[in-house]
Amino acid sequence: MKRRLTLFTLTMSALLLVVTGVALTGVHVQRQQADLLTTALGPTLDATQSIRETMGNAQASLRGYLILNGGTARRPGPPNAAGDGEAQAMLRPYLAAETDIQQELRTLDEHLAAADFSGSSIDRGPLLAIQGSQREAVESWWAHARAARAWGWLPVHQLQLGDRLFADFVTANEALHTEVGRQRDVARVVLRDGGARSGQAILVATAAAVLFSLLAGWRTTVALIVPLGRLRDVVHRQRQGDRTAWARTDLGAAEMRGLAADVNALTAVQIRLLDSQAHRLALQAAAVEISRRIQDAGELATAFSLVAQGLGRALGADRVSVGVLGEGHGLEEVIVWTPVGVAGTTDVPPSVPQDEADLARRLWHGPRRIVVEDVSGPALRELGWSDSTVAMQPVGSLTMVAFGLTDRALGAITLRTTTAPRAWSDVEMTFVEQVAAELARGLAKVASERDRRDYIRRLEELDEHKDTFLSTVSHELRTPLTSILGYLEMLDEGDAGDLTDMQRTMLDIVGRNALRLRGLIEDLLVLNRMDTTTLASSATQLVDVADLLLLTCEELMPVAEKGGVRIVTARPDPADVLGDPAQLGRALANLLSNAIKFTPAGGTVRLSCHARPGDDQAEIVCEDSGIGIPPAEQSKLFNRFFRASNATSAQIPGTGLGLAIVRSIVQRHGGDLELDSAEGVGTAVRLRLPLASARSALEVA
């Protein structure tokens, strides 16, 4: 295309030069002829005419002068200086002509000498010859005229001689005038014909340039536009996803063929990229599917089988093995997949798991993977594998990826092709590493789940042992404690004799601590019983919370009076709940006894019960003006054995089980607790239980 465009440019430039040369030649010829007409022939005609007029004036003036002068003097000789004035006046044109004739002759010579006749059809030779004859005739006549003027008169034969000399001049002048006129006509014809020929030449050159440009344009269109159109169609088809669209490289100019080859090369690269992307997406989808199936797999063997099968089918491998590093040095629990199915490792030499395990440990602390594209070379022996392991696969390729957690290798995945060498791409190796990492997480999850189950089992065993221990210890403590309390009562009643005041004081102290110990044992038994049993349906009955509240106040009124605490009970609303009256009574007793215990003498404890039909609940509120609870410790108040720091510093006795028992009982009855306390101001505990009508409707539904 470059050559064609260069040839086209050069040819068009040459044609333009030809057209310009033809035009300039025509213009030059026309200008030459025009210059010849205007600078030579035209002025020559004018000069010839002027000479003829001057000579005519001189002839007429001289003849008049001679006639006048000859008629008055009547004698020969020069004229009288003071001659007749009329004769002198007649002589003036002659004198002027005598002065002008030479200048006019020189002017004529100059016109003929200065004119450029080169390249014209005019021959200057005849003109110069006739001009020479005219000059001789002029000089002969003027020689005769000067002699006649000197004499002042002439005889007849001299006058006739002058007429013949003038006639010779006239003849020469007319011949010159005729020849110049003829030459002018020839120049005019040449000028006219030259213009026509120049126009024809320009027209022919222009037509040739137009035809050539049309031909060159058509060839350019065929060589450039048509291949470009085909190339555009090919690109459009490729954009539509047509993989069969390829540009032809045998049409058009060399540049177009090269461009088509480049487009085909780009198309090939694009197809490879699309195939690579599709392969990458397919591997990604396979990785996601394998990951999901690993997470769903319940057993290690199942997970290994899924991994081996998924990798083998996704990568077209001939053999995939997955195994973990056991307590020994080799791979254990190895699963092998081949296109015919999944099997164990019974068909491999014993050295293979050992060699693969050693390599897996080295890989985990190094590159994490290894690729051997051709196993027929020395690569396997360089890995340190035994002869039996190397002999297992004489041809093909091998790649291994180790997987593990932190600094500990867990196992390895090995992929093999057994028919021919193969190059494993980075995308494929990344896919295998991704699956290996997911398998490692799955193994960690399985191990974590196993450890969690073992931990839960041990906790359950410990909890069971604890419950058994508490039950056993509590029962074992109750028996001697009952005996101790019995003997204390007998001593207090004097069955062993009278007691001194000091002895009675000691017995009171022992009795109080024995009662505290019995309360602690009872609390432990209650907690243990609630942890190990559920609320029996036989123990669920209709309980009037208002009556239960009044009964609890009566039971604890002596304790409050002894501590100087006043119990204020608002008239409770009737409220029936379903539950165990013994447990509910114990919860109310613990709640009220706690309020009394932590309220200084002179303080007040208020109890109230409200039925809230809108919420289908019975709310029991216990408010005291006691020491309160620090804000940072209120969230721990219902934990077992927890005691507030201000209660401990005030040396108020307690086990930290009262509120824990209350919460457990309330939750077993479907209720909840809410505590609001301010240190140094008091505490308010709200106990809410579902009304019997609401629980019955819920159970029926």
mmCIF file of N, CA, C and O in Angstrom, residues 499-575:
data_model
loop_
_atom_site.group_PDB
_atom_site.id
_atom_site.type_symbol
_atom_site.label_atom_id
_atom_site.label_comp_id
_atom_site.label_asym_id
_atom_site.label_seq_id
_atom_site.Cartn_x
_atom_site.Cartn_y
_atom_site.Cartn_z
ATOM 1 N N LEU A 499 -27.117 -26.019 133.619
ATOM 2 C CA LEU A 499 -26.018 -25.386 132.880
ATOM 3 C C LEU A 499 -25.713 -24.034 133.485
ATOM 4 O O LEU A 499 -26.613 -23.323 133.947
ATOM 5 N N THR A 500 -24.492 -23.727 133.446
ATOM 6 C CA THR A 500 -24.108 -22.408 133.910
ATOM 7 C C THR A 500 -24.414 -21.401 132.809
ATOM 8 O O THR A 500 -24.698 -21.754 131.649
ATOM 9 N N ASP A 501 -24.374 -20.129 133.192
ATOM 10 C CA ASP A 501 -24.649 -19.091 132.186
ATOM 11 C C ASP A 501 -23.631 -19.126 131.051
ATOM 12 O O ASP A 501 -23.986 -18.921 129.871
ATOM 13 N N MET A 502 -22.395 -19.371 131.387
ATOM 14 C CA MET A 502 -21.383 -19.426 130.339
ATOM 15 C C MET A 502 -21.621 -20.604 129.420
ATOM 16 O O MET A 502 -21.505 -20.499 128.183
ATOM 17 N N GLN A 503 -21.972 -21.768 130.025
ATOM 18 C CA GLN A 503 -22.240 -22.929 129.185
ATOM 19 C C GLN A 503 -23.448 -22.691 128.279
ATOM 20 O O GLN A 503 -23.454 -23.083 127.112
ATOM 21 N N ARG A 504 -24.484 -22.066 128.823
ATOM 22 C CA ARG A 504 -25.665 -21.799 128.002
ATOM 23 C C ARG A 504 -25.322 -20.845 126.850
ATOM 24 O O ARG A 504 -25.810 -20.996 125.729
ATOM 25 N N THR A 505 -24.464 -19.855 127.147
ATOM 26 C CA THR A 505 -24.048 -18.936 126.066
ATOM 27 C C THR A 505 -23.303 -19.693 124.989
ATOM 28 O O THR A 505 -23.506 -19.465 123.772
ATOM 29 N N MET A 506 -22.410 -20.580 125.386
ATOM 30 C CA MET A 506 -21.677 -21.379 124.406
ATOM 31 C C MET A 506 -22.610 -22.250 123.593
ATOM 32 O O MET A 506 -22.457 -22.398 122.367
ATOM 33 N N LEU A 507 -23.582 -22.856 124.264
ATOM 34 C CA LEU A 507 -24.525 -23.706 123.539
ATOM 35 C C LEU A 507 -25.356 -22.885 122.544
ATOM 36 O O LEU A 507 -25.692 -23.372 121.455
ATOM 37 N N ASP A 508 -25.692 -21.653 122.919
ATOM 38 C CA ASP A 508 -26.433 -20.794 121.975
ATOM 39 C C ASP A 508 -25.610 -20.524 120.706
ATOM 40 O O ASP A 508 -26.148 -20.544 119.579
ATOM 41 N N ILE A 509 -24.318 -20.270 120.908
ATOM 42 C CA ILE A 509 -23.455 -20.015 119.745
ATOM 43 C C ILE A 509 -23.370 -21.264 118.861
ATOM 44 O O ILE A 509 -23.472 -21.202 117.624
ATOM 45 N N VAL A 510 -23.169 -22.409 119.505
ATOM 46 C CA VAL A 510 -23.108 -23.662 118.740
ATOM 47 C C VAL A 510 -24.419 -23.909 118.018
ATOM 48 O O VAL A 510 -24.465 -24.318 116.853
ATOM 49 N N GLY A 511 -25.537 -23.617 118.662
ATOM 50 C CA GLY A 511 -26.850 -23.846 118.056
ATOM 51 C C GLY A 511 -27.065 -22.951 116.840
ATOM 52 O O GLY A 511 -27.594 -23.395 115.808
ATOM 53 N N ARG A 512 -26.687 -21.660 117.013
ATOM 54 C CA ARG A 512 -26.874 -20.759 115.873
ATOM 55 C C ARG A 512 -26.052 -21.217 114.666
ATOM 56 O O ARG A 512 -26.518 -21.218 113.528
ATOM 57 N N ASN A 513 -24.793 -21.596 114.892
ATOM 58 C CA ASN A 513 -23.952 -22.032 113.767
ATOM 59 C C ASN A 513 -24.438 -23.349 113.172
ATOM 60 O O ASN A 513 -24.330 -23.575 111.949
ATOM 61 N N ALA A 514 -24.989 -24.222 114.044
ATOM 62 C CA ALA A 514 -25.547 -25.474 113.518
ATOM 63 C C ALA A 514 -26.757 -25.178 112.640
ATOM 64 O O ALA A 514 -26.954 -25.810 111.592
ATOM 65 N N LEU A 515 -27.590 -24.216 113.052
ATOM 66 C CA LEU A 515 -28.740 -23.842 112.219
ATOM 67 C C LEU A 515 -28.281 -23.233 110.892
ATOM 68 O O LEU A 515 -28.873 -23.478 109.836
ATOM 69 N N ARG A 516 -27.223 -22.421 110.945
ATOM 70 C CA ARG A 516 -26.690 -21.847 109.699
ATOM 71 C C ARG A 516 -26.175 -22.946 108.779
ATOM 72 O O ARG A 516 -26.391 -22.924 107.556
ATOM 73 N N LEU A 517 -25.483 -23.913 109.395
ATOM 74 C CA LEU A 517 -24.987 -25.022 108.590
ATOM 75 C C LEU A 517 -26.142 -25.821 107.997
ATOM 76 O O LEU A 517 -26.083 -26.232 106.831
ATOM 77 N N ARG A 518 -27.213 -26.032 108.779
ATOM 78 C CA ARG A 518 -28.361 -26.756 108.223
ATOM 79 C C ARG A 518 -29.000 -25.966 107.078
ATOM 80 O O ARG A 518 -29.413 -26.528 106.069
ATOM 81 N N GLY A 519 -29.045 -24.614 107.197
ATOM 82 C CA GLY A 519 -29.607 -23.809 106.103
ATOM 83 C C GLY A 519 -28.771 -23.913 104.835
ATOM 84 O O GLY A 519 -29.296 -23.990 103.712
ATOM 85 N N LEU A 520 -27.432 -23.921 105.035
ATOM 86 C CA LEU A 520 -26.555 -24.061 103.872
ATOM 87 C C LEU A 520 -26.764 -25.411 103.205
ATOM 88 O O LEU A 520 -26.829 -25.511 101.967
ATOM 89 N N ILE A 521 -26.871 -26.454 104.035
ATOM 90 C CA ILE A 521 -27.084 -27.786 103.460
ATOM 91 C C ILE A 521 -28.413 -27.845 102.721
ATOM 92 O O ILE A 521 -28.508 -28.416 101.625
ATOM 93 N N GLU A 522 -29.428 -27.241 103.270
ATOM 94 C CA GLU A 522 -30.734 -27.229 102.615
ATOM 95 C C GLU A 522 -30.669 -26.484 101.281
ATOM 96 O O GLU A 522 -31.246 -26.923 100.275
ATOM 97 N N ASP A 523 -29.948 -25.361 101.293
ATOM 98 C CA ASP A 523 -29.808 -24.610 100.029
ATOM 99 C C ASP A 523 -29.091 -25.443 98.968
ATOM 100 O O ASP A 523 -29.488 -25.456 97.789
ATOM 101 N N LEU A 524 -28.011 -26.132 99.373
ATOM 102 C CA LEU A 524 -27.291 -26.962 98.410
ATOM 103 C C LEU A 524 -28.174 -28.085 97.881
ATOM 104 O O LEU A 524 -28.147 -28.403 96.687
ATOM 105 N N LEU A 525 -28.966 -28.663 98.757
ATOM 106 C CA LEU A 525 -29.860 -29.729 98.313
ATOM 107 C C LEU A 525 -30.919 -29.206 97.349
ATOM 108 O O LEU A 525 -31.257 -29.852 96.357
ATOM 109 N N VAL A 526 -31.425 -28.006 97.652
ATOM 110 C CA VAL A 526 -32.436 -27.425 96.760
ATOM 111 C C VAL A 526 -31.834 -27.150 95.379
ATOM 112 O O VAL A 526 -32.425 -27.473 94.339
ATOM 113 N N LEU A 527 -30.652 -26.517 95.343
ATOM 114 C CA LEU A 527 -30.010 -26.238 94.055
ATOM 115 C C LEU A 527 -29.718 -27.523 93.299
ATOM 116 O O LEU A 527 -29.922 -27.612 92.074
ATOM 117 N N ASN A 528 -29.206 -28.511 93.990
ATOM 118 C CA ASN A 528 -28.884 -29.767 93.328
ATOM 119 C C ASN A 528 -30.140 -30.429 92.788
ATOM 120 O O ASN A 528 -30.144 -30.978 91.685
ATOM 121 N N ARG A 529 -31.217 -30.356 93.548
ATOM 122 C CA ARG A 529 -32.465 -30.971 93.095
ATOM 123 C C ARG A 529 -33.033 -30.234 91.880
ATOM 124 O O ARG A 529 -33.541 -30.855 90.946
ATOM 125 N N MET A 530 -32.926 -28.914 91.884
ATOM 126 C CA MET A 530 -33.448 -28.159 90.738
ATOM 127 C C MET A 530 -32.586 -28.362 89.499
ATOM 128 O O MET A 530 -33.078 -28.308 88.370
ATOM 129 N N ASP A 531 -31.268 -28.589 89.670
ATOM 130 C CA ASP A 531 -30.395 -28.815 88.521
ATOM 131 C C ASP A 531 -30.609 -30.184 87.909
ATOM 132 O O ASP A 531 -30.411 -30.376 86.708
ATOM 133 N N THR A 532 -30.977 -31.140 88.740
ATOM 134 C CA THR A 532 -31.067 -32.516 88.245
ATOM 135 C C THR A 532 -32.480 -32.935 87.906
ATOM 136 O O THR A 532 -32.674 -33.982 87.301
ATOM 137 N N THR A 533 -33.480 -32.141 88.281
ATOM 138 C CA THR A 533 -34.871 -32.520 88.001
ATOM 139 C C THR A 533 -35.593 -31.337 87.379
ATOM 140 O O THR A 533 -35.141 -30.191 87.433
ATOM 141 N N THR A 534 -36.701 -31.620 86.766
ATOM 142 C CA THR A 534 -37.579 -30.595 86.227
ATOM 143 C C THR A 534 -38.780 -30.450 87.122
ATOM 144 O O THR A 534 -39.025 -31.272 88.011
ATOM 145 N N LEU A 535 -39.545 -29.403 86.883
ATOM 146 C CA LEU A 535 -40.745 -29.165 87.682
ATOM 147 C C LEU A 535 -41.801 -30.196 87.306
ATOM 148 O O LEU A 535 -42.320 -30.215 86.187
ATOM 149 N N ALA A 536 -42.075 -31.097 88.213
ATOM 150 C CA ALA A 536 -43.004 -32.192 87.924
ATOM 151 C C ALA A 536 -44.419 -31.657 87.769
ATOM 152 O O ALA A 536 -44.838 -30.732 88.457
ATOM 153 N N SER A 537 -45.137 -32.278 86.813
ATOM 154 C CA SER A 537 -46.521 -31.844 86.594
ATOM 155 C C SER A 537 -47.402 -32.128 87.803
ATOM 156 O O SER A 537 -48.372 -31.415 88.067
ATOM 157 N N SER A 538 -47.033 -33.156 88.576
ATOM 158 C CA SER A 538 -47.825 -33.472 89.775
ATOM 159 C C SER A 538 -47.663 -32.410 90.845
ATOM 160 O O SER A 538 -48.520 -32.241 91.713
ATOM 161 N N ALA A 539 -46.492 -31.649 90.789
ATOM 162 C CA ALA A 539 -46.261 -30.598 91.776
ATOM 163 C C ALA A 539 -46.817 -29.269 91.331
ATOM 164 O O ALA A 539 -46.695 -28.284 92.046
ATOM 165 N N THR A 540 -47.397 -29.222 90.130
ATOM 166 C CA THR A 540 -47.944 -27.988 89.603
ATOM 167 C C THR A 540 -49.418 -27.901 89.974
ATOM 168 O O THR A 540 -50.228 -28.740 89.570
ATOM 169 N N GLN A 541 -49.728 -26.889 90.767
ATOM 170 C CA GLN A 541 -51.111 -26.681 91.206
ATOM 171 C C GLN A 541 -51.392 -25.192 91.301
ATOM 172 O O GLN A 541 -50.504 -24.361 91.159
ATOM 173 N N LEU A 542 -52.638 -24.884 91.512
ATOM 174 C CA LEU A 542 -53.047 -23.487 91.586
ATOM 175 C C LEU A 542 -52.598 -22.895 92.926
ATOM 176 O O LEU A 542 -52.917 -23.423 93.990
ATOM 177 N N VAL A 543 -51.842 -21.821 92.879
ATOM 178 C CA VAL A 543 -51.284 -21.189 94.068
ATOM 179 C C VAL A 543 -51.765 -19.745 94.108
ATOM 180 O O VAL A 543 -51.617 -19.002 93.125
ATOM 181 N N ASP A 544 -52.306 -19.328 95.267
ATOM 182 C CA ASP A 544 -52.711 -17.939 95.475
ATOM 183 C C ASP A 544 -51.494 -17.184 95.994
ATOM 184 O O ASP A 544 -51.071 -17.376 97.140
ATOM 185 N N VAL A 545 -50.915 -16.349 95.146
ATOM 186 C CA VAL A 545 -49.681 -15.651 95.501
ATOM 187 C C VAL A 545 -49.916 -14.699 96.673
ATOM 188 O O VAL A 545 -49.048 -14.532 97.543
ATOM 189 N N ALA A 546 -51.096 -14.089 96.763
ATOM 190 C CA ALA A 546 -51.372 -13.150 97.857
ATOM 191 C C ALA A 546 -51.346 -13.871 99.202
ATOM 192 O O ALA A 546 -50.724 -13.396 100.173
ATOM 193 N N ASP A 547 -52.010 -15.047 99.279
ATOM 194 C CA ASP A 547 -51.989 -15.807 100.530
ATOM 195 C C ASP A 547 -50.576 -16.261 100.865
ATOM 196 O O ASP A 547 -50.154 -16.227 102.031
ATOM 197 N N LEU A 548 -49.835 -16.703 99.829
ATOM 198 C CA LEU A 548 -48.471 -17.166 100.064
ATOM 199 C C LEU A 548 -47.600 -16.024 100.573
ATOM 200 O O LEU A 548 -46.744 -16.220 101.448
ATOM 201 N N LEU A 549 -47.831 -14.806 100.078
ATOM 202 C CA LEU A 549 -47.056 -13.657 100.525
ATOM 203 C C LEU A 549 -47.360 -13.334 101.994
ATOM 204 O O LEU A 549 -46.438 -13.083 102.790
ATOM 205 N N LEU A 550 -48.620 -13.354 102.358
ATOM 206 C CA LEU A 550 -48.985 -13.067 103.756
ATOM 207 C C LEU A 550 -48.425 -14.121 104.692
ATOM 208 O O LEU A 550 -47.946 -13.813 105.799
ATOM 209 N N LEU A 551 -48.476 -15.393 104.262
ATOM 210 C CA LEU A 551 -47.953 -16.468 105.093
ATOM 211 C C LEU A 551 -46.450 -16.305 105.301
ATOM 212 O O LEU A 551 -45.948 -16.500 106.423
ATOM 213 N N THR A 552 -45.731 -15.924 104.262
ATOM 214 C CA THR A 552 -44.277 -15.734 104.379
ATOM 215 C C THR A 552 -43.964 -14.583 105.333
ATOM 216 O O THR A 552 -43.016 -14.666 106.138
ATOM 217 N N CYS A 553 -44.755 -13.505 105.273
ATOM 218 C CA CYS A 553 -44.538 -12.378 106.193
ATOM 219 C C CYS A 553 -44.743 -12.807 107.648
ATOM 220 O O CYS A 553 -43.977 -12.398 108.548
ATOM 221 N N GLU A 554 -45.759 -13.626 107.908
ATOM 222 C CA GLU A 554 -46.002 -14.090 109.274
ATOM 223 C C GLU A 554 -44.838 -14.933 109.773
ATOM 224 O O GLU A 554 -44.438 -14.836 110.946
ATOM 225 N N GLU A 555 -44.290 -15.792 108.892
ATOM 226 C CA GLU A 555 -43.197 -16.662 109.306
ATOM 227 C C GLU A 555 -41.934 -15.871 109.643
ATOM 228 O O GLU A 555 -41.197 -16.222 110.574
ATOM 229 N N LEU A 556 -41.659 -14.814 108.902
ATOM 230 C CA LEU A 556 -40.415 -14.070 109.092
ATOM 231 C C LEU A 556 -40.588 -12.821 109.948
ATOM 232 O O LEU A 556 -39.624 -12.083 110.148
ATOM 233 N N MET A 557 -41.798 -12.583 110.437
ATOM 234 C CA MET A 557 -42.012 -11.403 111.264
ATOM 235 C C MET A 557 -41.145 -11.434 112.526
ATOM 236 O O MET A 557 -40.549 -10.403 112.895
ATOM 237 N N PRO A 558 -40.993 -12.595 113.222
ATOM 238 C CA PRO A 558 -40.136 -12.616 114.407
ATOM 239 C C PRO A 558 -38.678 -12.259 114.086
ATOM 240 O O PRO A 558 -38.008 -11.577 114.853
ATOM 241 N N VAL A 559 -38.192 -12.730 112.933
ATOM 242 C CA VAL A 559 -36.813 -12.416 112.556
ATOM 243 C C VAL A 559 -36.656 -10.915 112.337
ATOM 244 O O VAL A 559 -35.666 -10.302 112.762
ATOM 245 N N ALA A 560 -37.666 -10.292 111.669
ATOM 246 C CA ALA A 560 -37.601 -8.855 111.429
ATOM 247 C C ALA A 560 -37.657 -8.081 112.734
ATOM 248 O O ALA A 560 -36.909 -7.102 112.923
ATOM 249 N N GLU A 561 -38.548 -8.487 113.653
ATOM 250 C CA GLU A 561 -38.664 -7.778 114.934
ATOM 251 C C GLU A 561 -37.376 -7.905 115.732
ATOM 252 O O GLU A 561 -36.954 -6.953 116.406
ATOM 253 N N LYS A 562 -36.735 -9.078 115.665
ATOM 254 C CA LYS A 562 -35.490 -9.268 116.381
ATOM 255 C C LYS A 562 -34.408 -8.348 115.847
ATOM 256 O O LYS A 562 -33.549 -7.865 116.593
ATOM 257 N N GLY A 563 -34.408 -8.073 114.540
ATOM 258 C CA GLY A 563 -33.404 -7.204 113.949
ATOM 259 C C GLY A 563 -33.819 -5.749 113.922
ATOM 260 O O GLY A 563 -33.072 -4.906 113.391
ATOM 261 N N GLY A 564 -35.002 -5.422 114.450
ATOM 262 C CA GLY A 564 -35.448 -4.043 114.486
ATOM 263 C C GLY A 564 -35.884 -3.531 113.116
ATOM 264 O O GLY A 564 -35.813 -2.317 112.870
ATOM 265 N N VAL A 565 -36.341 -4.411 112.269
ATOM 266 C CA VAL A 565 -36.783 -4.028 110.922
ATOM 267 C C VAL A 565 -38.303 -4.141 110.871
ATOM 268 O O VAL A 565 -38.883 -5.124 111.347
ATOM 269 N N ARG A 566 -38.923 -3.133 110.265
ATOM 270 C CA ARG A 566 -40.381 -3.126 110.160
ATOM 271 C C ARG A 566 -40.786 -3.633 108.779
ATOM 272 O O ARG A 566 -40.263 -3.175 107.764
ATOM 273 N N ILE A 567 -41.756 -4.589 108.748
ATOM 274 C CA ILE A 567 -42.281 -5.119 107.493
ATOM 275 C C ILE A 567 -43.621 -4.457 107.226
ATOM 276 O O ILE A 567 -44.531 -4.504 108.064
ATOM 277 N N VAL A 568 -43.730 -3.843 106.067
ATOM 278 C CA VAL A 568 -44.967 -3.181 105.658
ATOM 279 C C VAL A 568 -45.520 -3.948 104.464
ATOM 280 O O VAL A 568 -44.837 -4.097 103.436
ATOM 281 N N THR A 569 -46.732 -4.422 104.616
ATOM 282 C CA THR A 569 -47.360 -5.209 103.552
ATOM 283 C C THR A 569 -48.613 -4.503 103.093
ATOM 284 O O THR A 569 -49.563 -4.330 103.878
ATOM 285 N N ALA A 570 -48.613 -4.075 101.837
ATOM 286 C CA ALA A 570 -49.834 -3.499 101.258
ATOM 287 C C ALA A 570 -50.801 -4.623 100.958
ATOM 288 O O ALA A 570 -50.414 -5.783 100.752
ATOM 289 N N ARG A 571 -52.104 -4.278 100.963
ATOM 290 C CA ARG A 571 -53.098 -5.313 100.696
ATOM 291 C C ARG A 571 -52.839 -5.892 99.299
ATOM 292 O O ARG A 571 -52.950 -5.203 98.296
ATOM 293 N N PRO A 572 -52.464 -7.161 99.198
ATOM 294 C CA PRO A 572 -52.115 -7.730 97.896
ATOM 295 C C PRO A 572 -53.352 -7.988 97.042
ATOM 296 O O PRO A 572 -54.441 -8.263 97.557
ATOM 297 N N ASP A 573 -53.133 -7.900 95.719
ATOM 298 C CA ASP A 573 -54.204 -8.233 94.775
ATOM 299 C C ASP A 573 -54.320 -9.744 94.667
ATOM 300 O O ASP A 573 -53.306 -10.463 94.688
ATOM 301 N N PRO A 574 -55.515 -10.242 94.512
ATOM 302 C CA PRO A 574 -55.663 -11.686 94.283
ATOM 303 C C PRO A 574 -54.988 -12.061 92.965
ATOM 304 O O PRO A 574 -55.235 -11.450 91.930
ATOM 305 N N ALA A 575 -54.129 -13.082 93.022
ATOM 306 C CA ALA A 575 -53.394 -13.492 91.819
ATOM 307 C C ALA A 575 -53.084 -14.964 91.942
ATOM 308 O O ALA A 575 -52.409 -15.387 92.885
#
